[in-house]
Amino acid sequence: MIGQPAGWYDPRMAAQGEAMAVVIHGADGRMGRRLMALAHEDAGLRLAGAVDRAGSAAVGRDAGELAGVGSVGVAVTDRLAPEGAVVIDFSVPSATPGVAEACVAGGSPLVVGTTGLDDAAERALAAAAERVPVCVASNFSLVVNVLHALAAQAAKALGDGFDIELLEAHHRFKRDAPSGTALALARTVCEASGRSFDHDVRLARHGDDVPREPNEVTVQTLRIGDHPGEHTIYFAGLGERLELKHVSTSRDSYAVGALRAAKWLAGRPAGRYAVAEALGLCEGSA
């Protein structure tokens, strides 16, 4: 584990009334704004920085005003220099390597909620996890992560006699499709049921002759209005069906989970941690 630089948060500080410093990368995004607003409202957190891309209209603005909570005295910048504060990144995959490098340089724990990560981003995160604590997830909602556990249990119990399908819906502005959460859920049910994610998962079904293949898991995508997120997993046999469904009514469920993960990650040894650990869903993760 690297040394603890200025700004590093020890969870014991909470008992002494000291707030944990957090920096939001992707400040002008929908998630970025909610993260800043909720961090400002949390007495255990201190918004120490807000970063957005070079050329963004948000650069130079007060982060609190951008988030709709009034001035907080923190200006949005286009350069990430966290200096030990926990970084929460909800931006774009192309920015991830640079974020990871900045966190290593600053000795900063890193929480990543950016989806659609490519190989370059994954390599950068793996390298960062050798030096600082890192938690990466397609979804930081507590309920979604409980859904993973329930989906695995259902897939294992129901076996090959049940067809598995996933349907996800998000707002019209979402760039990646299917969602990272839908793909993660597909991977969960494949692993639990002995299916192959690479061989059995389909991202579309269309044509004149497309009968369902044995073990097939199809992920379907909707992009509608301002929907913050919905995922449904169907387990269908002959004569009966089980549906497991998560519906988000606001982005706050994701933001609260990411902030919770950031608090848990601070002060941990270097390594890559599972979101279930960070959200307290694993034994011994407190």
PDB file of C-alpha atoms in Angstrom:
ATOM      1  CA  MET A   1       0.000   0.000   0.000  1.00  0.00           C
ATOM      2  CA  ILE A   2       1.285   3.457  -0.864  1.00  0.00           C
ATOM      3  CA  GLY A   3       1.632   6.144   1.751  1.00  0.00           C
ATOM      4  CA  GLN A   4      -1.312   8.276   2.788  1.00  0.00           C
ATOM      5  CA  PRO A   5      -0.983  11.726   1.160  1.00  0.00           C
ATOM      6  CA  ALA A   6      -2.672  14.913   2.237  1.00  0.00           C
ATOM      7  CA  GLY A   7      -6.441  14.620   1.884  1.00  0.00           C
ATOM      8  CA  TRP A   8      -6.511  10.858   2.486  1.00  0.00           C
ATOM      9  CA  TYR A   9      -9.556   9.871   4.512  1.00  0.00           C
ATOM     10  CA  ASP A  10      -9.391   7.423   7.393  1.00  0.00           C
ATOM     11  CA  PRO A  11     -12.913   6.172   8.264  1.00  0.00           C
ATOM     12  CA  ARG A  12     -12.090   6.814  11.929  1.00  0.00           C
ATOM     13  CA  MET A  13     -12.132  10.527  11.088  1.00  0.00           C
ATOM     14  CA  ALA A  14     -15.942  10.387  10.960  1.00  0.00           C
ATOM     15  CA  ALA A  15     -16.037   9.932  14.733  1.00  0.00           C
ATOM     16  CA  GLN A  16     -13.910  13.058  15.042  1.00  0.00           C
ATOM     17  CA  GLY A  17     -16.216  15.106  12.828  1.00  0.00           C
ATOM     18  CA  GLU A  18     -13.879  15.252   9.836  1.00  0.00           C
ATOM     19  CA  ALA A  19     -15.506  14.920   6.418  1.00  0.00           C
ATOM     20  CA  MET A  20     -14.074  12.785   3.628  1.00  0.00           C
ATOM     21  CA  ALA A  21     -12.809  14.715   0.614  1.00  0.00           C
ATOM     22  CA  VAL A  22     -14.347  13.643  -2.690  1.00  0.00           C
ATOM     23  CA  VAL A  23     -13.722  14.772  -6.270  1.00  0.00           C
ATOM     24  CA  ILE A  24     -16.337  14.242  -8.987  1.00  0.00           C
ATOM     25  CA  HIS A  25     -15.041  13.589 -12.513  1.00  0.00           C
ATOM     26  CA  GLY A  26     -17.703  14.106 -15.162  1.00  0.00           C
ATOM     27  CA  ALA A  27     -19.204  16.969 -13.190  1.00  0.00           C
ATOM     28  CA  ASP A  28     -21.463  18.301 -15.955  1.00  0.00           C
ATOM     29  CA  GLY A  29     -23.147  14.956 -16.641  1.00  0.00           C
ATOM     30  CA  ARG A  30     -26.492  13.902 -15.227  1.00  0.00           C
ATOM     31  CA  MET A  31     -24.813  11.649 -12.691  1.00  0.00           C
ATOM     32  CA  GLY A  32     -22.074  14.156 -11.952  1.00  0.00           C
ATOM     33  CA  ARG A  33     -24.557  16.830 -10.956  1.00  0.00           C
ATOM     34  CA  ARG A  34     -26.464  14.502  -8.650  1.00  0.00           C
ATOM     35  CA  LEU A  35     -23.241  13.223  -7.087  1.00  0.00           C
ATOM     36  CA  MET A  36     -22.158  16.787  -6.302  1.00  0.00           C
ATOM     37  CA  ALA A  37     -25.561  17.705  -4.881  1.00  0.00           C
ATOM     38  CA  LEU A  38     -25.763  14.643  -2.642  1.00  0.00           C
ATOM     39  CA  ALA A  39     -22.136  14.941  -1.558  1.00  0.00           C
ATOM     40  CA  HIS A  40     -22.820  18.536  -0.534  1.00  0.00           C
ATOM     41  CA  GLU A  41     -25.801  17.393   1.555  1.00  0.00           C
ATOM     42  CA  ASP A  42     -23.822  14.628   3.311  1.00  0.00           C
ATOM     43  CA  ALA A  43     -22.137  15.853   6.490  1.00  0.00           C
ATOM     44  CA  GLY A  44     -19.601  13.037   6.172  1.00  0.00           C
ATOM     45  CA  LEU A  45     -18.396  14.282   2.800  1.00  0.00           C
ATOM     46  CA  ARG A  46     -16.605  17.380   1.549  1.00  0.00           C
ATOM     47  CA  LEU A  47     -16.759  18.250  -2.140  1.00  0.00           C
ATOM     48  CA  ALA A  48     -13.085  18.971  -2.752  1.00  0.00           C
ATOM     49  CA  GLY A  49     -13.146  19.164  -6.531  1.00  0.00           C
ATOM     50  CA  ALA A  50     -15.222  18.914  -9.687  1.00  0.00           C
ATOM     51  CA  VAL A  51     -13.771  18.138 -13.107  1.00  0.00           C
ATOM     52  CA  ASP A  52     -15.168  18.077 -16.616  1.00  0.00           C
ATOM     53  CA  ARG A  53     -13.705  17.842 -20.104  1.00  0.00           C
ATOM     54  CA  ALA A  54     -11.646  20.650 -21.621  1.00  0.00           C
ATOM     55  CA  GLY A  55     -13.920  23.024 -23.489  1.00  0.00           C
ATOM     56  CA  SER A  56     -16.979  22.185 -21.407  1.00  0.00           C
ATOM     57  CA  ALA A  57     -19.258  25.126 -20.660  1.00  0.00           C
ATOM     58  CA  ALA A  58     -19.213  23.998 -17.028  1.00  0.00           C
ATOM     59  CA  VAL A  59     -15.512  24.767 -16.571  1.00  0.00           C
ATOM     60  CA  GLY A  60     -15.104  27.816 -14.352  1.00  0.00           C
ATOM     61  CA  ARG A  61     -18.597  27.579 -12.874  1.00  0.00           C
ATOM     62  CA  ASP A  62     -19.220  26.984  -9.198  1.00  0.00           C
ATOM     63  CA  ALA A  63     -19.850  23.257  -8.720  1.00  0.00           C
ATOM     64  CA  GLY A  64     -22.691  23.849  -6.285  1.00  0.00           C
ATOM     65  CA  GLU A  65     -24.480  26.192  -8.642  1.00  0.00           C
ATOM     66  CA  LEU A  66     -24.048  23.642 -11.446  1.00  0.00           C
ATOM     67  CA  ALA A  67     -25.586  20.979  -9.180  1.00  0.00           C
ATOM     68  CA  GLY A  68     -28.441  23.266  -8.106  1.00  0.00           C
ATOM     69  CA  VAL A  69     -27.491  23.560  -4.433  1.00  0.00           C
ATOM     70  CA  GLY A  70     -26.049  27.080  -4.401  1.00  0.00           C
ATOM     71  CA  SER A  71     -22.461  28.249  -4.274  1.00  0.00           C
ATOM     72  CA  VAL A  72     -20.002  25.928  -2.510  1.00  0.00           C
ATOM     73  CA  GLY A  73     -16.794  27.751  -3.367  1.00  0.00           C
ATOM     74  CA  VAL A  74     -15.471  24.969  -5.619  1.00  0.00           C
ATOM     75  CA  ALA A  75     -14.949  25.811  -9.273  1.00  0.00           C
ATOM     76  CA  VAL A  76     -15.233  23.170 -11.997  1.00  0.00           C
ATOM     77  CA  THR A  77     -11.867  22.621 -13.707  1.00  0.00           C
ATOM     78  CA  ASP A  78     -10.644  20.582 -16.666  1.00  0.00           C
ATOM     79  CA  ARG A  79      -7.655  19.062 -14.840  1.00  0.00           C
ATOM     80  CA  LEU A  80      -7.849  16.202 -12.365  1.00  0.00           C
ATOM     81  CA  ALA A  81      -5.395  16.583  -9.473  1.00  0.00           C
ATOM     82  CA  PRO A  82      -7.114  14.797  -6.580  1.00  0.00           C
ATOM     83  CA  GLU A  83      -4.229  14.782  -4.064  1.00  0.00           C
ATOM     84  CA  GLY A  84      -5.581  11.907  -2.024  1.00  0.00           C
ATOM     85  CA  ALA A  85      -9.291  12.713  -2.180  1.00  0.00           C
ATOM     86  CA  VAL A  86     -11.520   9.858  -3.320  1.00  0.00           C
ATOM     87  CA  VAL A  87     -12.351  10.259  -7.015  1.00  0.00           C
ATOM     88  CA  ILE A  88     -15.751   9.237  -8.381  1.00  0.00           C
ATOM     89  CA  ASP A  89     -15.737   8.975 -12.175  1.00  0.00           C
ATOM     90  CA  PHE A  90     -18.925   8.969 -14.248  1.00  0.00           C
ATOM     91  CA  SER A  91     -17.704  10.217 -17.602  1.00  0.00           C
ATOM     92  CA  VAL A  92     -16.692   8.472 -20.842  1.00  0.00           C
ATOM     93  CA  PRO A  93     -14.475   5.414 -21.471  1.00  0.00           C
ATOM     94  CA  SER A  94     -11.848   7.413 -23.354  1.00  0.00           C
ATOM     95  CA  ALA A  95     -11.204   9.471 -20.199  1.00  0.00           C
ATOM     96  CA  THR A  96     -10.731   6.466 -17.905  1.00  0.00           C
ATOM     97  CA  PRO A  97      -7.005   5.845 -18.511  1.00  0.00           C
ATOM     98  CA  GLY A  98      -6.178   9.449 -17.677  1.00  0.00           C
ATOM     99  CA  VAL A  99      -8.345   9.342 -14.567  1.00  0.00           C
ATOM    100  CA  ALA A 100      -6.636   6.153 -13.404  1.00  0.00           C
ATOM    101  CA  GLU A 101      -3.185   7.655 -13.946  1.00  0.00           C
ATOM    102  CA  ALA A 102      -4.109  10.826 -12.034  1.00  0.00           C
ATOM    103  CA  CYS A 103      -5.385   8.763  -9.104  1.00  0.00           C
ATOM    104  CA  VAL A 104      -2.151   6.794  -8.946  1.00  0.00           C
ATOM    105  CA  ALA A 105      -0.131  10.018  -9.078  1.00  0.00           C
ATOM    106  CA  GLY A 106      -2.242  11.568  -6.316  1.00  0.00           C
ATOM    107  CA  GLY A 107      -2.574   8.434  -4.181  1.00  0.00           C
ATOM    108  CA  SER A 108      -6.334   8.597  -4.551  1.00  0.00           C
ATOM    109  CA  PRO A 109      -8.923   5.820  -4.220  1.00  0.00           C
ATOM    110  CA  LEU A 110     -11.018   5.519  -7.377  1.00  0.00           C
ATOM    111  CA  VAL A 111     -14.699   4.673  -7.851  1.00  0.00           C
ATOM    112  CA  VAL A 112     -15.699   4.188 -11.507  1.00  0.00           C
ATOM    113  CA  GLY A 113     -19.293   4.079 -12.722  1.00  0.00           C
ATOM    114  CA  THR A 114     -18.511   4.789 -16.373  1.00  0.00           C
ATOM    115  CA  THR A 115     -19.923   2.044 -18.599  1.00  0.00           C
ATOM    116  CA  GLY A 116     -18.828   0.730 -21.980  1.00  0.00           C
ATOM    117  CA  LEU A 117     -15.184   0.506 -20.885  1.00  0.00           C
ATOM    118  CA  ASP A 118     -12.798  -0.679 -23.602  1.00  0.00           C
ATOM    119  CA  ASP A 119      -9.613  -2.741 -23.298  1.00  0.00           C
ATOM    120  CA  ALA A 120      -7.433   0.350 -22.812  1.00  0.00           C
ATOM    121  CA  ALA A 121      -9.592   1.501 -19.916  1.00  0.00           C
ATOM    122  CA  GLU A 122      -9.575  -1.947 -18.326  1.00  0.00           C
ATOM    123  CA  ARG A 123      -5.794  -2.170 -18.570  1.00  0.00           C
ATOM    124  CA  ALA A 124      -5.429   1.260 -16.970  1.00  0.00           C
ATOM    125  CA  LEU A 125      -7.730   0.294 -14.108  1.00  0.00           C
ATOM    126  CA  ALA A 126      -5.869  -2.970 -13.542  1.00  0.00           C
ATOM    127  CA  ALA A 127      -2.591  -1.064 -13.352  1.00  0.00           C
ATOM    128  CA  ALA A 128      -4.089   1.530 -10.978  1.00  0.00           C
ATOM    129  CA  ALA A 129      -5.400  -1.201  -8.674  1.00  0.00           C
ATOM    130  CA  GLU A 130      -1.813  -2.259  -8.024  1.00  0.00           C
ATOM    131  CA  ARG A 131      -1.176   1.132  -6.418  1.00  0.00           C
ATOM    132  CA  VAL A 132      -4.506   2.426  -5.063  1.00  0.00           C
ATOM    133  CA  PRO A 133      -7.896   0.968  -4.073  1.00  0.00           C
ATOM    134  CA  VAL A 134     -10.283   0.779  -7.027  1.00  0.00           C
ATOM    135  CA  CYS A 135     -13.960  -0.154  -7.312  1.00  0.00           C
ATOM    136  CA  VAL A 136     -15.555  -0.426 -10.763  1.00  0.00           C
ATOM    137  CA  ALA A 137     -19.216  -1.267 -11.373  1.00  0.00           C
ATOM    138  CA  SER A 138     -21.783  -0.984 -14.129  1.00  0.00           C
ATOM    139  CA  ASN A 139     -24.327  -0.034 -11.484  1.00  0.00           C
ATOM    140  CA  PHE A 140     -23.961   1.173  -7.885  1.00  0.00           C
ATOM    141  CA  SER A 141     -27.615   0.760  -6.954  1.00  0.00           C
ATOM    142  CA  LEU A 142     -28.007  -1.368  -3.840  1.00  0.00           C
ATOM    143  CA  VAL A 143     -31.156  -2.985  -5.263  1.00  0.00           C
ATOM    144  CA  VAL A 144     -29.528  -3.814  -8.606  1.00  0.00           C
ATOM    145  CA  ASN A 145     -26.727  -5.583  -6.794  1.00  0.00           C
ATOM    146  CA  VAL A 146     -29.257  -7.558  -4.761  1.00  0.00           C
ATOM    147  CA  LEU A 147     -30.894  -8.379  -8.115  1.00  0.00           C
ATOM    148  CA  HIS A 148     -27.636  -9.988  -9.249  1.00  0.00           C
ATOM    149  CA  ALA A 149     -27.760 -12.351  -6.273  1.00  0.00           C
ATOM    150  CA  LEU A 150     -31.424 -13.218  -6.859  1.00  0.00           C
ATOM    151  CA  ALA A 151     -30.860 -13.745 -10.598  1.00  0.00           C
ATOM    152  CA  ALA A 152     -27.967 -16.110  -9.929  1.00  0.00           C
ATOM    153  CA  GLN A 153     -30.062 -18.085  -7.462  1.00  0.00           C
ATOM    154  CA  ALA A 154     -32.986 -18.355  -9.903  1.00  0.00           C
ATOM    155  CA  ALA A 155     -30.805 -19.333 -12.867  1.00  0.00           C
ATOM    156  CA  LYS A 156     -29.115 -22.066 -10.881  1.00  0.00           C
ATOM    157  CA  ALA A 157     -32.336 -23.416  -9.378  1.00  0.00           C
ATOM    158  CA  LEU A 158     -34.461 -23.402 -12.553  1.00  0.00           C
ATOM    159  CA  GLY A 159     -31.871 -24.993 -14.823  1.00  0.00           C
ATOM    160  CA  ASP A 160     -31.877 -25.607 -18.573  1.00  0.00           C
ATOM    161  CA  GLY A 161     -35.646 -26.059 -18.848  1.00  0.00           C
ATOM    162  CA  PHE A 162     -36.240 -22.322 -18.519  1.00  0.00           C
ATOM    163  CA  ASP A 163     -35.544 -19.679 -21.171  1.00  0.00           C
ATOM    164  CA  ILE A 164     -33.745 -16.556 -19.975  1.00  0.00           C
ATOM    165  CA  GLU A 165     -34.296 -13.139 -21.560  1.00  0.00           C
ATOM    166  CA  LEU A 166     -33.324  -9.612 -20.450  1.00  0.00           C
ATOM    167  CA  LEU A 167     -34.980  -6.323 -21.336  1.00  0.00           C
ATOM    168  CA  GLU A 168     -33.472  -2.958 -20.393  1.00  0.00           C
ATOM    169  CA  ALA A 169     -34.739   0.583 -20.848  1.00  0.00           C
ATOM    170  CA  HIS A 170     -32.959   3.922 -20.430  1.00  0.00           C
ATOM    171  CA  HIS A 171     -33.289   7.552 -21.500  1.00  0.00           C
ATOM    172  CA  ARG A 172     -32.857   8.531 -25.133  1.00  0.00           C
ATOM    173  CA  PHE A 173     -29.474  10.182 -24.477  1.00  0.00           C
ATOM    174  CA  LYS A 174     -27.653   7.091 -23.214  1.00  0.00           C
ATOM    175  CA  ARG A 175     -24.754   6.273 -25.529  1.00  0.00           C
ATOM    176  CA  ASP A 176     -24.007   2.602 -24.936  1.00  0.00           C
ATOM    177  CA  ALA A 177     -26.463  -0.193 -25.709  1.00  0.00           C
ATOM    178  CA  PRO A 178     -27.186  -2.579 -24.165  1.00  0.00           C
ATOM    179  CA  SER A 179     -26.485  -1.003 -20.804  1.00  0.00           C
ATOM    180  CA  GLY A 180     -23.495  -2.137 -18.815  1.00  0.00           C
ATOM    181  CA  THR A 181     -25.899  -3.335 -16.136  1.00  0.00           C
ATOM    182  CA  ALA A 182     -27.811  -5.524 -18.607  1.00  0.00           C
ATOM    183  CA  LEU A 183     -24.596  -7.113 -19.830  1.00  0.00           C
ATOM    184  CA  ALA A 184     -23.429  -7.672 -16.260  1.00  0.00           C
ATOM    185  CA  LEU A 185     -26.746  -9.342 -15.421  1.00  0.00           C
ATOM    186  CA  ALA A 186     -26.434 -11.529 -18.517  1.00  0.00           C
ATOM    187  CA  ARG A 187     -22.986 -12.574 -17.375  1.00  0.00           C
ATOM    188  CA  THR A 188     -24.348 -13.349 -13.904  1.00  0.00           C
ATOM    189  CA  VAL A 189     -27.103 -15.676 -15.175  1.00  0.00           C
ATOM    190  CA  CYS A 190     -24.703 -17.343 -17.617  1.00  0.00           C
ATOM    191  CA  GLU A 191     -22.194 -18.123 -14.894  1.00  0.00           C
ATOM    192  CA  ALA A 192     -24.907 -19.395 -12.545  1.00  0.00           C
ATOM    193  CA  SER A 193     -26.571 -21.626 -15.155  1.00  0.00           C
ATOM    194  CA  GLY A 194     -23.486 -23.008 -16.893  1.00  0.00           C
ATOM    195  CA  ARG A 195     -24.056 -21.030 -20.080  1.00  0.00           C
ATOM    196  CA  SER A 196     -21.302 -19.289 -22.049  1.00  0.00           C
ATOM    197  CA  PHE A 197     -21.556 -15.500 -22.150  1.00  0.00           C
ATOM    198  CA  ASP A 198     -19.490 -15.328 -25.357  1.00  0.00           C
ATOM    199  CA  HIS A 199     -21.394 -18.110 -27.120  1.00  0.00           C
ATOM    200  CA  ASP A 200     -24.956 -17.938 -25.789  1.00  0.00           C
ATOM    201  CA  VAL A 201     -25.695 -14.229 -25.321  1.00  0.00           C
ATOM    202  CA  ARG A 202     -27.462 -12.477 -28.235  1.00  0.00           C
ATOM    203  CA  LEU A 203     -27.878  -8.715 -28.461  1.00  0.00           C
ATOM    204  CA  ALA A 204     -30.709  -8.785 -31.013  1.00  0.00           C
ATOM    205  CA  ARG A 205     -33.282 -11.103 -32.556  1.00  0.00           C
ATOM    206  CA  HIS A 206     -34.660 -10.360 -36.004  1.00  0.00           C
ATOM    207  CA  GLY A 207     -35.245 -12.058 -39.340  1.00  0.00           C
ATOM    208  CA  ASP A 208     -37.624 -14.499 -41.008  1.00  0.00           C
ATOM    209  CA  ASP A 209     -36.181 -17.688 -39.516  1.00  0.00           C
ATOM    210  CA  VAL A 210     -34.742 -17.140 -36.021  1.00  0.00           C
ATOM    211  CA  PRO A 211     -35.955 -19.933 -33.765  1.00  0.00           C
ATOM    212  CA  ARG A 212     -34.685 -19.817 -30.229  1.00  0.00           C
ATOM    213  CA  GLU A 213     -31.447 -21.748 -29.757  1.00  0.00           C
ATOM    214  CA  PRO A 214     -30.799 -23.956 -26.711  1.00  0.00           C
ATOM    215  CA  ASN A 215     -29.260 -21.970 -23.835  1.00  0.00           C
ATOM    216  CA  GLU A 216     -29.734 -18.671 -25.686  1.00  0.00           C
ATOM    217  CA  VAL A 217     -29.878 -15.513 -23.553  1.00  0.00           C
ATOM    218  CA  THR A 218     -31.073 -12.459 -25.473  1.00  0.00           C
ATOM    219  CA  VAL A 219     -30.599  -8.887 -24.249  1.00  0.00           C
ATOM    220  CA  GLN A 220     -33.045  -6.378 -25.734  1.00  0.00           C
ATOM    221  CA  THR A 221     -32.707  -2.579 -25.518  1.00  0.00           C
ATOM    222  CA  LEU A 222     -35.179   0.303 -25.288  1.00  0.00           C
ATOM    223  CA  ARG A 223     -34.239   3.999 -25.390  1.00  0.00           C
ATOM    224  CA  ILE A 224     -37.215   6.075 -24.302  1.00  0.00           C
ATOM    225  CA  GLY A 225     -37.675   9.641 -23.097  1.00  0.00           C
ATOM    226  CA  ASP A 226     -36.000  10.474 -19.793  1.00  0.00           C
ATOM    227  CA  HIS A 227     -36.229   6.995 -18.225  1.00  0.00           C
ATOM    228  CA  PRO A 228     -33.449   6.693 -15.584  1.00  0.00           C
ATOM    229  CA  GLY A 229     -33.264   2.909 -15.859  1.00  0.00           C
ATOM    230  CA  GLU A 230     -35.164  -0.389 -15.834  1.00  0.00           C
ATOM    231  CA  HIS A 231     -33.970  -4.002 -16.061  1.00  0.00           C
ATOM    232  CA  THR A 232     -36.180  -7.078 -16.259  1.00  0.00           C
ATOM    233  CA  ILE A 233     -34.979 -10.684 -16.305  1.00  0.00           C
ATOM    234  CA  TYR A 234     -37.442 -13.308 -17.551  1.00  0.00           C
ATOM    235  CA  PHE A 235     -37.163 -16.980 -16.607  1.00  0.00           C
ATOM    236  CA  ALA A 236     -39.824 -18.763 -18.671  1.00  0.00           C
ATOM    237  CA  GLY A 237     -40.765 -22.401 -18.719  1.00  0.00           C
ATOM    238  CA  LEU A 238     -43.774 -24.137 -20.229  1.00  0.00           C
ATOM    239  CA  GLY A 239     -46.793 -22.929 -18.302  1.00  0.00           C
ATOM    240  CA  GLU A 240     -45.119 -20.536 -15.896  1.00  0.00           C
ATOM    241  CA  ARG A 241     -42.756 -17.573 -15.765  1.00  0.00           C
ATOM    242  CA  LEU A 242     -40.670 -15.743 -13.181  1.00  0.00           C
ATOM    243  CA  GLU A 243     -39.810 -12.075 -13.650  1.00  0.00           C
ATOM    244  CA  LEU A 244     -37.171 -10.236 -11.627  1.00  0.00           C
ATOM    245  CA  LYS A 245     -37.317  -6.501 -12.180  1.00  0.00           C
ATOM    246  CA  HIS A 246     -35.589  -3.359 -10.996  1.00  0.00           C
ATOM    247  CA  VAL A 247     -37.102   0.020 -11.802  1.00  0.00           C
ATOM    248  CA  SER A 248     -35.239   3.219 -11.043  1.00  0.00           C
ATOM    249  CA  THR A 249     -37.338   6.337 -10.527  1.00  0.00           C
ATOM    250  CA  SER A 250     -34.350   8.671 -10.175  1.00  0.00           C
ATOM    251  CA  ARG A 251     -30.576   8.650 -10.577  1.00  0.00           C
ATOM    252  CA  ASP A 252     -30.176   9.180  -6.850  1.00  0.00           C
ATOM    253  CA  SER A 253     -30.148   5.422  -6.222  1.00  0.00           C
ATOM    254  CA  TYR A 254     -26.998   5.158  -8.336  1.00  0.00           C
ATOM    255  CA  ALA A 255     -25.404   8.274  -6.845  1.00  0.00           C
ATOM    256  CA  VAL A 256     -26.083   7.237  -3.240  1.00  0.00           C
ATOM    257  CA  GLY A 257     -24.511   3.848  -3.925  1.00  0.00           C
ATOM    258  CA  ALA A 258     -21.420   5.407  -5.505  1.00  0.00           C
ATOM    259  CA  LEU A 259     -20.957   7.741  -2.539  1.00  0.00           C
ATOM    260  CA  ARG A 260     -21.426   4.832  -0.160  1.00  0.00           C
ATOM    261  CA  ALA A 261     -18.796   2.867  -2.082  1.00  0.00           C
ATOM    262  CA  ALA A 262     -16.419   5.839  -1.938  1.00  0.00           C
ATOM    263  CA  LYS A 263     -16.714   6.012   1.849  1.00  0.00           C
ATOM    264  CA  TRP A 264     -16.041   2.284   2.124  1.00  0.00           C
ATOM    265  CA  LEU A 265     -13.077   2.390  -0.263  1.00  0.00           C
ATOM    266  CA  ALA A 266     -11.239   5.186   1.501  1.00  0.00           C
ATOM    267  CA  GLY A 267      -8.348   3.916   3.582  1.00  0.00           C
ATOM    268  CA  ARG A 268      -8.382   0.415   2.046  1.00  0.00           C
ATOM    269  CA  PRO A 269      -5.200  -1.209   0.758  1.00  0.00           C
ATOM    270  CA  ALA A 270      -4.518  -1.070  -2.963  1.00  0.00           C
ATOM    271  CA  GLY A 271      -6.533  -3.572  -4.983  1.00  0.00           C
ATOM    272  CA  ARG A 272      -9.632  -3.969  -7.090  1.00  0.00           C
ATOM    273  CA  TYR A 273     -12.747  -4.399  -4.973  1.00  0.00           C
ATOM    274  CA  ALA A 274     -16.144  -5.776  -5.960  1.00  0.00           C
ATOM    275  CA  VAL A 275     -19.132  -3.477  -5.731  1.00  0.00           C
ATOM    276  CA  ALA A 276     -20.908  -6.029  -3.503  1.00  0.00           C
ATOM    277  CA  GLU A 277     -18.084  -5.601  -0.983  1.00  0.00           C
ATOM    278  CA  ALA A 278     -18.270  -1.818  -1.141  1.00  0.00           C
ATOM    279  CA  LEU A 279     -22.042  -1.827  -0.627  1.00  0.00           C
ATOM    280  CA  GLY A 280     -21.818  -4.199   2.339  1.00  0.00           C
ATOM    281  CA  LEU A 281     -23.483  -7.154   0.598  1.00  0.00           C
ATOM    282  CA  CYS A 282     -20.653  -9.589   1.365  1.00  0.00           C
ATOM    283  CA  GLU A 283     -19.880 -11.100   4.738  1.00  0.00           C
ATOM    284  CA  GLY A 284     -16.974  -9.332   6.364  1.00  0.00           C
ATOM    285  CA  SER A 285     -17.184  -6.297   4.048  1.00  0.00           C
ATOM    286  CA  ALA A 286     -18.056  -3.783   6.726  1.00  0.00           C
TER     287      ALA A 286
END
